Amino acid sequence: MAPQEFTERPDLNRAVESELSIVSGATPLRTDSLAPASAPHAGPSNQQILDILLSLQKANEKLEQRLEKIELSNTSKPAVNGEAPVAVEETKPVEKVEEQNGEVVVDPEAELVAAIDQGTTSSRVLIFNKSGQPVASHQMEFTQIYPNSGWHEHDPLELVSSVTTCLEGAVKDLTSKGYSAKNIKAVGITNQRETTVVWDSKTGQPLYNAIVWTDTRAAALVRELKARPGADALQAKCGLPLSTYPSCSKLLWMLQHVPRVKAAYDNGTLAFGTVDSWLVYKLNGGPERNVHVSDPTNASRTMFMNLNTLDYDDSLISFFQLDRSKINLPKVVKSSDPTVYGSLAEGALAGVPITGCLGDQSAALVGQKGFEPGLAKNTYGTGCFLLYNVGEKPVISTHGLLATVAYDFAGRKPVYALEGSIAVAGSGVKFLMNNLGFAESSAAVGELAETVDDNGGVVFVTAFSGLFAPYWIDDVRGTILGVTQYTQKGHIARATLEATCYQTKAILDAMEKDSGKALQALAVDGGMSNSDLCMQTQSDLIGIPVVRPKMRETTALGAAIAAGLAVGVWNDIEELKLINTEGATSFEPKIAKDAGKKMFERWEKAVYTCAGFV
Ligand SMILES: Nc1ncnc2c1ncn2[C@@H]1O[C@H](COP(=O)(O)OP(=O)(O)O)[C@@H](O)[C@H]1O
Ligand SMILES: O=P(O)(O)OC[C@H](O)CO
C-alpha cells in the first residue's frame, strides 16, 4: 500500500478543544493556626480573636462562592465525543486559606507538581499537591488518523499543541482556585509508549506523522526480521519480542517508505524519539536548546536499548541494519532527575523545570505505589497493560510476557517489571460507540453491557491489531463468534468488556508461571476501570480481589511523583506509601471457580479458531 506523504496540517492544530476541568479541589477553612481563645495576655484579646474569626468566615464564604461557580462551569462544559470527563473524586481539603489584600489565597507555601499525561486518545495535565491530591486539571482529545486499514497515526504538532493547551488550561483552573502558578515546583511527563516520531534535527519539524503503537503496517517487515539470524536472541537483551508493537519496526518502515525520512537519515539530520522525547524537545523550544533525551521506561520500548546497561546496544542496532552515526537517538537518562530534562520554554509555566519522565504504564505502577517486588497493577486505557514489579534485575519471560523497566530514579537502582500488554481495551468500547453507533458514550456502552445477564454465548476476539500478550498472534483480526438470532447489542457490549478480562486472566496465568508466585490482589485504574461490571467480571475470572482507587488518575500521579522526588517535594518513596489509599473499592470474586474456568476455556477456543485468518 502506498505510504501517505506527510503534510503539515494546521487544521489539526485546532484540536477538539473541550475544557474538561475534572477536578474540584475544595479548600476548607482551617482554624488550627489560630491562637487558643483562652491564651493569656501575650496572645490576642477576645475581640481580636472574634475579628479574626469573622474575617476568616468571610474568606471562607467567598471561597465557597468561587468553588460553586467553578463547579457550575465544570458541569456545563461539553464533553469530548460525548465522553464524560475521567472520574476524579473530589479531593479532600488540605490547604490553608489566607486572605491577602482582600483576595482569598490558598496556602502561598503550597508545593505543587504538574503532570503532563499524553495518552493515546487524549492529553491531560493534572496539578498535584504534596498529599498526592489533584487540585487542578485540563484534558482534551486530539485527532486519531486511520489512513488505511491497520494504520494509526497522530499529528506530532497536534500532540504538542494539545499538551500546551492543557498546561494553560490547568494553570487557569489552578489560579481560579486561589493558587499561584508559582506554587508549581516541577513538571513531570508521562506518555503513550512505542509511538514513533521522526523530525529534522536542524529545523525541529516532523518528517512524518507519528506512527502509533497500535499500528500494524510493518507486519510484513516484521516477518522478514523474524527470519534473520540472531532474531531469537533479541528478547533476552531488550525484553521485547519482535512484533509490530515496538518502535523499531515503525522506524524501519518509515526509512523504507518515506523518502524524506530516508533523505534525512542519509544526510545525518534524522532525529528519532518516542513521544516523551518529542515533547521534551518541543517544550524546551526545539533545535535551539536541542534537549533530546528519553528515560529507560520509554527507551526500552524501541528494542534498541539493553535492559541491563540501560543504554543503546550496538548489537541490537546492527540487527536492524541501522547506522548509529546517521541517526540522532535520544540520550537515555534517569526517569527522575533535576537537570537533564530542561525546562518549559514558553507559556504560563515558562522556566519551570521538567524533572520526571515515565512511560504511561510505568507511571501507573509508580502512581499505584507498586514499589515492592510482587506488587502489580493493571491499567485499562485504550489498551490494557499489567505490570508486575520483579525488583532490581530484569526477568525474561518464557511465557509470552515482556521484560521492561518499571522506573529508574536518580540515586537508586533501576527497578524492572514483567509486563502483559493487551492491544485493545477501551478502544474496543470506542469502536462500539464510534464505528457501530451502539451508544453515545463509553459509559453508556458499559450500561448497555449491564442490560443483559451474561454474554448470551457471544465471544468477541477484539484483535484489531493482532493479539499481544501472552498470545502474540499477528495474523488474527477482530472476530465476533457465537452470534445467533437471540444476540442483542448488550451481549456484544458485554463480550467486548470481557475480552480484556480474559486476556488479563491469560497474562496472570503466564506471570504466575514466570515468577512462581500467585498474585494476591490486583490494583486497577484507567478509563475502562470505571465500569463496575468490567471490574467484577475481572475479579470473577481471576479469583482474587480487584482494587480500584478512588482517585484513578494514577498515571499522572506517577509522573508527578517522579518529578517531585527530583526536586524535594517528596524526599523518599516511604513518604508516598499512604497517598491515594483512602476510599478504594474492592471487587471480590463472586462466581464459582468452575464457571469462570468454562468462560475462559471458551475464550481460548475462540482465539485459536480465529488465528491464521490474515
Ligand atoms: N465507563 C466506562 N466503561 C467502559 N469503558 C470506559 C468507560 N469510561 C471510559 N472508558 C474507556 O476508557 C478509555 C480511556 O481511558 P484512558 O485511561 O483515559 O485512556 P488513554 O490513557 O489510553 O487515553 C476509552 O477507550 C474509553 O472508551
Ligand atoms: O494509551 P494507553 O494508556 O492505552 O497506553 C498506551 C501504552 O503505553 C502503549 O504501550
XYZ file of C-alpha atoms and ligand atoms in Angstrom:
651
model
C 0.000 0.000 0.000
C 1.380 3.435 -0.897
C 2.515 5.467 2.092
C 0.777 8.748 2.804
C 3.213 11.618 2.348
C 3.432 13.704 5.493
C 1.935 17.137 5.148
C 1.735 19.778 7.792
C -1.875 20.043 8.990
C -2.597 23.359 10.711
C -6.262 22.321 10.745
C -5.358 19.520 13.107
C -3.861 22.024 15.478
C -7.336 23.350 16.015
C -7.855 20.293 18.070
C -11.140 19.409 19.635
C -10.906 21.900 22.454
C -13.102 20.968 25.260
C -12.475 22.202 28.701
C -12.783 19.162 30.838
C -11.787 20.624 34.128
C -12.036 17.413 36.015
C -11.015 18.180 39.483
C -12.522 20.414 42.020
C -10.162 20.825 44.896
C -12.345 22.056 47.729
C -10.415 24.117 50.195
C -11.684 24.317 53.716
C -11.360 26.840 56.435
C -8.678 25.715 58.817
C -8.752 27.269 62.232
C -5.837 25.380 63.730
C -3.498 28.308 63.016
C -5.447 30.459 65.467
C -4.188 31.074 68.978
C -6.379 29.324 71.566
C -9.191 31.542 72.866
C -8.000 31.048 76.397
C -4.452 32.263 75.687
C -3.163 34.608 78.393
C -2.169 38.255 77.848
C 0.655 37.526 75.389
C -1.970 36.314 72.857
C -4.714 38.311 71.120
C -7.730 39.676 73.034
C -11.147 38.025 72.746
C -12.275 40.872 70.468
C -9.235 40.342 68.210
C -9.979 36.610 68.035
C -13.595 37.386 67.168
C -12.429 39.754 64.403
C -10.074 37.122 63.007
C -12.811 34.515 63.101
C -15.230 36.873 61.320
C -12.711 37.712 58.599
C -11.908 34.026 58.109
C -15.574 33.214 57.886
C -15.954 35.895 55.184
C -12.945 34.471 53.362
C -14.469 31.041 53.528
C -17.817 32.259 52.195
C -16.018 33.942 49.291
C -14.099 30.783 48.552
C -17.236 28.685 48.686
C -18.948 31.046 46.225
C -15.937 30.777 43.958
C -15.871 26.990 44.175
C -19.590 26.894 43.443
C -19.006 28.939 40.290
C -16.172 26.619 39.241
C -18.335 23.586 39.914
C -21.089 25.054 37.734
C -18.749 25.958 34.909
C -17.206 22.481 35.023
C -20.506 20.684 34.692
C -21.793 22.946 31.945
C -18.858 22.292 29.616
C -19.367 19.870 26.769
C -17.563 16.555 26.970
C -15.414 15.431 24.068
C -17.150 12.994 21.689
C -19.922 12.696 24.220
C -17.437 11.320 26.728
C -17.708 12.107 30.387
C -14.541 13.505 31.943
C -12.245 10.996 33.583
C -13.572 10.214 37.045
C -11.630 12.091 39.661
C -13.315 12.121 43.005
C -13.407 15.441 44.798
C -10.207 15.854 46.733
C -10.099 16.019 50.488
C -9.355 19.558 51.591
C -5.862 20.125 52.909
C -4.581 23.569 52.071
C -4.576 26.531 54.386
C -6.706 29.547 53.392
C -5.450 33.072 53.901
C -6.699 36.479 52.947
C -4.245 38.825 51.226
C -5.361 42.300 50.152
C -8.961 41.153 50.171
C -8.170 38.137 47.941
C -8.548 34.575 49.086
C -5.252 32.773 48.629
C -4.667 29.074 49.138
C -1.513 28.359 51.118
C 1.134 30.557 49.471
C 3.725 27.979 50.513
C 1.946 25.035 48.801
C 4.330 22.831 46.846
C 2.657 21.575 43.693
C 3.762 19.384 40.795
C 2.223 19.439 37.314
C 1.926 16.156 35.408
C 1.511 16.006 31.633
C -0.214 12.751 30.617
C -0.031 12.396 26.849
C -2.142 9.243 26.204
C -3.332 7.516 23.040
C -6.706 9.207 22.898
C -6.298 12.309 24.997
C -3.796 14.657 26.556
C -4.286 15.926 30.070
C -2.487 17.934 32.703
C -3.142 17.446 36.401
C -1.610 19.511 39.149
C -0.991 17.609 42.389
C -0.342 18.826 45.912
C 2.095 17.263 48.364
C -0.629 14.889 49.583
C -0.913 13.476 46.070
C -4.335 15.022 45.527
C -5.133 16.669 42.189
C -6.044 20.312 42.722
C -6.470 21.413 39.095
C -6.576 19.879 35.652
C -7.407 20.173 31.986
C -7.998 17.450 29.412
C -8.655 17.275 25.667
C -8.890 14.675 22.968
C -6.989 15.008 19.696
C -7.336 13.633 16.175
C -6.949 9.908 15.550
C -5.765 9.369 11.966
C -6.542 5.994 10.331
C -5.272 6.380 6.723
C -5.585 2.685 5.828
C -6.772 -0.497 7.472
C -4.359 -1.325 10.289
C -2.695 2.111 10.137
C -2.931 4.524 13.058
C -1.224 7.917 13.188
C -1.075 11.089 15.268
C -0.009 14.528 14.092
C 3.142 15.266 16.152
C 2.433 19.010 16.163
C -1.100 18.413 17.389
C 0.259 16.271 20.225
C 2.397 19.236 21.300
C -0.389 21.790 20.902
C -2.807 19.593 22.884
C -0.255 19.444 25.693
C 0.390 23.190 25.720
C -3.371 23.858 25.671
C -3.794 21.518 28.653
C -0.927 23.219 30.500
C -2.520 26.634 30.040
C -5.975 25.258 30.932
C -4.751 23.551 34.092
C -2.927 26.674 35.244
C -6.090 28.712 34.628
C -8.047 26.176 36.667
C -5.396 26.362 39.383
C -5.382 30.141 39.686
C -9.186 30.238 39.662
C -8.982 28.166 42.832
C -6.753 30.694 44.550
C -3.350 29.104 43.996
C -0.494 30.746 42.177
C 1.371 29.174 39.239
C 4.497 29.943 41.279
C 3.498 27.077 43.576
C 4.390 24.631 40.788
C 7.885 23.373 41.536
C 8.332 20.897 38.713
C 6.700 19.250 35.714
C 6.555 15.501 35.078
C 5.771 13.849 31.748
C 4.118 10.521 31.084
C 3.171 9.278 27.657
C 1.827 6.609 25.334
C 4.842 4.403 24.664
C 6.332 2.991 21.389
C 4.579 5.628 19.256
C 7.343 6.829 16.973
C 8.152 10.397 15.945
C 10.831 11.462 13.472
C 11.897 15.037 12.899
C 14.580 17.135 11.249
C 17.227 17.887 13.842
C 18.020 21.254 12.184
C 14.502 22.639 11.842
C 12.698 20.719 14.585
C 9.891 19.949 12.090
C 8.302 16.476 11.979
C 9.124 14.437 8.873
C 6.051 12.207 9.012
C 3.031 11.631 11.189
C 3.744 9.733 14.411
C 3.109 6.017 13.890
C 1.057 4.885 16.880
C 1.881 1.784 18.945
C -1.279 0.009 17.682
C -0.287 0.376 14.002
C 0.285 -2.914 12.154
C 1.561 -1.664 8.777
C 5.005 -3.155 9.422
C 3.673 -6.745 9.670
C 5.440 -7.978 6.524
C 8.668 -6.305 7.590
C 8.422 -7.997 10.991
C 8.033 -11.402 9.351
C 11.235 -10.661 7.418
C 13.041 -9.588 10.619
C 11.946 -12.758 12.408
C 13.673 -14.825 9.712
C 17.026 -13.027 10.153
C 19.839 -14.814 12.009
C 20.035 -13.580 15.585
C 16.314 -12.789 15.835
C 15.842 -15.289 18.639
C 18.499 -13.642 20.789
C 16.905 -10.167 20.824
C 14.385 -10.614 23.620
C 17.000 -11.703 26.164
C 18.746 -8.342 25.652
C 15.900 -5.894 25.201
C 12.959 -7.692 26.846
C 10.560 -7.481 23.884
C 9.684 -9.998 21.170
C 9.728 -8.909 17.528
C 6.297 -7.596 16.555
C 4.707 -4.520 15.039
C 4.395 -3.082 18.578
C 7.884 -1.666 19.423
C 9.232 1.492 17.796
C 11.992 -0.220 15.783
C 9.642 -1.691 13.149
C 7.853 1.646 12.767
C 11.149 3.467 12.177
C 12.343 0.851 9.678
C 9.046 1.140 7.808
C 9.463 4.922 7.540
C 13.033 4.533 6.280
C 11.824 2.141 3.584
C 8.700 4.017 2.520
C 9.040 7.733 3.210
C 11.681 9.381 1.002
C 12.105 12.489 3.192
C 12.839 10.304 6.230
C 15.410 8.304 4.275
C 16.973 11.550 2.930
C 17.310 12.935 6.475
C 18.913 9.657 7.568
C 21.375 9.823 4.671
C 22.424 13.372 5.483
C 22.541 12.848 9.252
C 19.652 15.130 10.207
C 17.174 12.417 11.205
C 16.089 12.746 14.832
C 14.109 9.850 16.298
C 12.161 9.627 19.504
C 9.178 8.251 21.341
C 6.526 10.755 22.472
C 8.399 11.647 25.695
C 11.496 12.712 23.700
C 9.434 14.679 21.218
C 7.535 16.535 23.946
C 10.654 17.314 25.991
C 12.395 18.567 22.833
C 9.490 20.792 21.763
C 8.570 22.051 25.240
C 12.197 23.124 25.661
C 11.862 25.191 22.477
C 13.177 22.746 19.845
C 16.505 22.924 17.957
C 17.787 25.971 19.856
C 18.265 24.110 23.146
C 18.149 20.685 21.486
C 17.223 18.744 24.635
C 16.960 15.261 23.114
C 16.558 12.660 25.855
C 14.434 9.665 26.821
C 14.057 7.726 30.046
C 14.659 3.941 30.201
C 10.947 3.083 30.566
C 10.428 4.629 27.143
C 13.781 3.809 25.526
C 13.283 0.138 26.432
C 10.256 0.085 24.109
C 12.324 0.753 20.987
C 14.164 -2.620 21.006
C 17.416 -0.630 20.701
C 18.126 -0.499 24.459
C 19.851 -3.173 26.521
C 17.876 -3.809 29.716
C 20.991 -4.415 31.799
C 23.096 -1.435 30.711
C 20.092 0.870 30.238
C 21.799 2.199 27.123
C 21.649 1.505 23.405
C 23.203 -1.780 22.389
C 25.236 -1.859 19.156
C 24.338 -5.489 18.545
C 20.626 -4.625 18.650
C 21.040 -1.610 16.391
C 23.086 -3.564 13.874
C 20.496 -6.372 13.863
C 18.110 -3.771 12.421
C 20.863 -2.754 9.933
C 20.847 0.825 11.165
C 23.937 3.032 11.073
C 24.069 4.667 14.501
C 26.202 7.547 13.199
C 23.373 8.587 10.856
C 20.571 8.744 13.336
C 20.113 11.095 16.288
C 18.841 8.877 19.090
C 17.753 10.472 22.367
C 20.256 10.167 25.200
C 18.939 7.714 27.809
C 18.714 9.462 31.191
C 17.180 8.732 34.622
C 13.367 8.817 34.939
C 13.622 11.331 37.787
C 16.385 13.904 37.625
C 16.569 17.636 38.460
C 18.608 18.803 35.459
C 18.576 16.582 32.369
C 15.110 17.365 31.005
C 15.499 21.168 30.788
C 12.534 23.424 31.439
C 9.431 24.807 29.775
C 10.449 27.483 27.283
C 7.108 29.275 26.988
C 3.671 29.795 28.468
C 2.314 30.207 31.963
C 4.927 27.815 33.359
C 7.951 29.169 31.432
C 11.111 28.355 33.376
C 9.588 25.539 35.474
C 11.927 22.535 35.259
C 10.849 19.201 33.773
C 12.244 16.702 36.264
C 10.390 13.443 35.718
C 9.580 11.240 32.756
C 7.969 7.785 32.652
C 6.163 5.734 30.011
C 2.489 5.710 30.993
C 2.361 2.116 32.194
C 5.420 2.572 34.389
C 3.929 5.795 35.689
C 0.732 3.956 36.649
C 2.789 1.388 38.587
C 4.526 4.245 40.424
C 1.181 6.039 40.949
C -0.254 2.840 42.424
C 2.839 2.741 44.634
C 3.904 -0.635 43.270
C 7.363 -0.121 44.763
C 7.813 -3.633 46.194
C 8.604 -6.774 44.198
C 5.418 -8.820 43.866
C 3.077 -5.803 43.514
C 1.155 -5.429 40.262
C -1.243 -3.031 38.582
C -3.459 -3.285 35.519
C -4.360 -0.127 33.570
C -7.488 -0.334 31.383
C -6.988 2.597 28.983
C -7.023 2.481 25.170
C -5.106 -0.769 25.578
C -4.602 -2.606 28.857
C -1.248 -3.201 30.495
C -0.416 -5.300 33.523
C 2.937 -4.539 35.176
C 4.368 -6.730 37.910
C 7.333 -5.425 39.926
C 10.175 -8.005 39.815
C 12.821 -5.970 41.662
C 16.301 -4.852 40.655
C 17.009 -7.456 37.953
C 15.048 -7.987 34.746
C 13.174 -11.276 34.380
C 12.983 -12.543 30.807
C 9.642 -14.242 30.303
C 9.318 -17.685 28.802
C 5.527 -17.446 28.719
C 4.774 -14.584 26.340
C 5.309 -11.587 28.624
C 7.652 -8.634 28.180
C 10.511 -7.545 30.402
C 10.552 -3.824 30.890
C 11.904 -1.052 33.104
C 9.473 -0.083 35.873
C 11.347 3.092 36.859
C 14.896 4.398 37.209
C 15.129 7.184 39.795
C 18.329 9.167 40.433
C 20.297 7.833 43.404
C 18.517 4.460 43.322
C 18.950 1.205 41.462
C 16.656 0.682 38.476
C 13.548 -1.427 39.095
C 12.167 -3.807 36.487
C 8.763 -5.302 35.703
C 7.195 -8.187 33.855
C 4.541 -6.793 31.527
C 1.435 -8.208 29.921
C 0.293 -5.928 27.098
C -3.232 -6.076 25.631
C -3.640 -4.035 22.440
C -7.393 -3.402 22.679
C -9.299 -2.473 25.827
C -11.125 0.899 25.892
C -10.552 1.135 22.120
C -13.000 -1.795 21.817
C -15.559 0.239 23.732
C -14.856 3.241 21.469
C -15.250 1.002 18.435
C -18.784 0.028 19.517
C -19.526 3.670 20.177
C -17.926 5.431 17.180
C -17.886 2.773 14.446
C -21.026 0.760 15.231
C -23.082 3.538 16.870
C -24.033 1.356 19.849
C -24.136 4.252 22.314
C -23.280 7.910 22.759
C -20.511 7.491 25.298
C -18.165 4.879 26.743
C -20.110 4.886 29.999
C -23.274 4.182 28.001
C -21.579 1.188 26.342
C -20.831 -0.052 29.875
C -24.521 0.459 30.780
C -25.578 -1.423 27.645
C -23.491 -4.379 28.817
C -25.421 -4.276 32.087
C -28.775 -4.712 30.302
C -28.065 -8.437 29.847
C -27.310 -11.091 32.466
C -24.448 -12.712 30.580
C -22.743 -12.699 27.176
C -25.502 -14.864 25.641
C -22.835 -17.157 24.174
C -21.009 -14.336 22.343
C -17.208 -14.075 22.387
C -15.559 -11.021 20.815
C -11.888 -11.528 19.994
C -11.029 -7.829 19.811
C -7.854 -8.421 17.816
C -7.878 -5.189 15.785
C -4.060 -5.091 15.921
C -3.488 -8.834 16.241
C -3.269 -10.243 19.746
C -0.475 -9.162 22.056
C 0.477 -10.872 25.345
C 0.610 -13.669 26.049
C -0.526 -14.920 22.612
C 1.470 -12.746 20.162
C -0.664 -13.792 17.191
C -0.384 -11.179 14.447
C -2.462 -12.966 11.804
C -5.729 -12.682 13.701
C -8.266 -9.864 13.327
C -11.311 -8.754 15.299
C -13.906 -11.555 15.212
C -17.304 -11.940 16.889
C -18.239 -15.570 17.478
C -21.353 -17.262 18.818
C -23.889 -14.839 17.293
C -27.474 -16.150 16.990
C -30.953 -14.657 16.465
C -31.008 -14.214 20.243
C -27.974 -11.868 20.273
C -28.615 -8.293 21.381
C -26.300 -5.253 21.383
C -25.931 -5.771 25.132
C -24.367 -9.196 24.598
C -21.777 -7.745 22.210
C -21.059 -4.864 24.608
C -20.591 -7.377 27.417
C -18.365 -9.588 25.266
C -16.230 -6.511 24.477
C -15.597 -5.787 28.163
C -14.979 -9.483 28.814
C -12.314 -9.718 26.069
C -9.925 -7.559 28.122
C -10.715 -9.545 31.280
C -9.939 -12.870 29.565
C -6.620 -11.566 28.262
C -5.772 -10.285 31.729
C -6.502 -13.768 33.096
C -4.189 -15.307 30.443
C -1.480 -12.787 31.383
C -1.792 -13.518 35.108
C -1.503 -17.258 34.428
C 1.684 -16.601 32.414
C 3.024 -14.293 35.129
C 2.479 -16.959 37.749
C 4.454 -19.422 35.620
C 7.295 -16.923 35.077
C 7.526 -15.716 38.679
C 6.445 -18.870 40.507
C 4.138 -16.705 42.626
C 0.395 -16.144 42.562
C -0.852 -12.584 42.871
C -2.956 -11.831 45.962
C -4.788 -8.753 44.671
C -4.783 -6.668 41.500
C -4.640 -2.867 41.654
C -6.503 -1.341 38.702
C -7.002 2.048 37.029
C -7.604 3.626 33.593
C -10.828 4.735 31.880
C -12.381 1.299 31.431
C -11.933 0.507 35.126
C -14.857 2.934 35.625
C -17.128 0.057 34.625
C -18.114 -1.839 37.779
C -19.335 -4.709 35.620
C -15.955 -4.982 33.944
C -14.103 -4.951 37.267
C -16.477 -7.519 38.811
C -16.034 -9.770 35.762
C -12.287 -9.378 36.130
C -12.342 -10.441 39.756
C -14.635 -13.390 38.930
C -12.268 -14.607 36.218
C -9.003 -14.308 38.154
C -10.435 -15.315 41.536
C -8.695 -12.548 43.550
C -9.787 -9.089 44.718
C -9.560 -6.280 42.178
C -8.843 -2.991 43.949
C -9.767 0.328 42.310
C -8.551 3.549 43.940
C -10.892 6.475 44.495
C -8.627 8.831 42.543
C -7.958 6.959 39.282
C -5.505 9.376 37.686
C -2.635 7.176 38.855
C -0.670 7.535 35.614
C -0.456 11.294 36.065
C 0.239 10.817 39.776
C 3.199 8.564 38.887
C 4.675 11.257 36.630
C 4.182 13.835 39.385
C 5.930 11.540 41.861
C 8.927 11.102 39.511
C 9.157 14.882 39.050
C 8.506 15.727 42.714
C 11.142 13.303 44.009
C 13.770 15.064 41.888
C 13.126 18.491 43.422
C 12.436 17.509 47.027
C 8.639 17.920 47.067
C 8.938 14.348 48.305
C 12.222 13.019 49.594
C 11.615 9.338 49.787
C 9.383 6.611 48.417
C 8.372 5.786 52.025
C 6.621 9.173 52.269
C 4.365 8.209 49.373
C 3.012 4.915 50.563
C -0.209 6.272 52.082
C -1.052 8.544 49.181
C -4.390 7.756 47.493
C -5.236 4.774 49.685
C -8.497 6.014 51.233
C -11.845 5.197 49.685
C -10.728 2.406 47.339
C -13.324 -0.095 46.050
C -12.532 -3.792 46.264
C -14.319 -6.184 43.877
C -14.314 -9.689 45.355
C -14.798 -12.860 43.267
C -18.482 -13.839 43.260
C -18.863 -16.766 40.857
C -17.815 -20.390 41.317
C -14.277 -21.139 40.069
C -15.644 -23.681 37.594
C -17.930 -21.156 35.930
C -15.011 -18.756 35.394
C -12.868 -21.596 34.070
C -15.511 -22.563 31.499
C -15.845 -18.967 30.267
C -12.089 -18.700 29.899
C -11.839 -22.006 28.015
C -14.431 -20.730 25.538
C -12.370 -17.574 25.035
C -9.191 -19.531 24.321
C -11.073 -21.786 21.896
C -12.280 -18.637 20.101
C -8.732 -17.217 19.929
C -7.294 -20.334 18.338
C -10.288 -20.606 15.985
C -9.526 -17.118 14.638
C -5.732 -17.437 14.433
C -4.328 -17.566 10.909
C -7.186 -15.562 9.383
C -4.948 -12.927 7.763
N -17.471 3.746 31.967
C -16.676 3.199 31.053
N -16.892 1.923 30.653
C -16.100 1.344 29.725
N -15.037 1.979 29.142
C -14.781 3.237 29.502
C -15.580 3.913 30.468
N -15.068 5.170 30.636
C -14.002 5.262 29.785
N -13.832 4.107 29.108
C -12.790 3.810 28.098
O -11.522 4.152 28.635
C -10.654 4.617 27.588
C -9.939 5.861 28.045
O -9.184 5.567 29.164
P -7.861 6.402 29.484
O -7.299 5.778 30.709
O -8.220 7.828 29.513
O -7.027 6.036 28.168
P -5.704 6.615 27.422
O -4.728 6.970 28.506
O -5.273 5.459 26.612
O -6.095 7.777 26.546
C -11.506 4.889 26.383
O -11.154 3.976 25.363
C -12.933 4.688 26.856
O -13.706 4.029 25.879
O -2.808 4.920 25.925
P -2.739 3.796 26.854
O -2.992 4.228 28.257
O -3.578 2.623 26.486
O -1.206 3.297 26.862
C -0.522 3.042 25.693
C 0.714 2.235 26.003
O 1.735 2.976 26.583
C 1.224 1.540 24.786
O 2.289 0.708 25.116
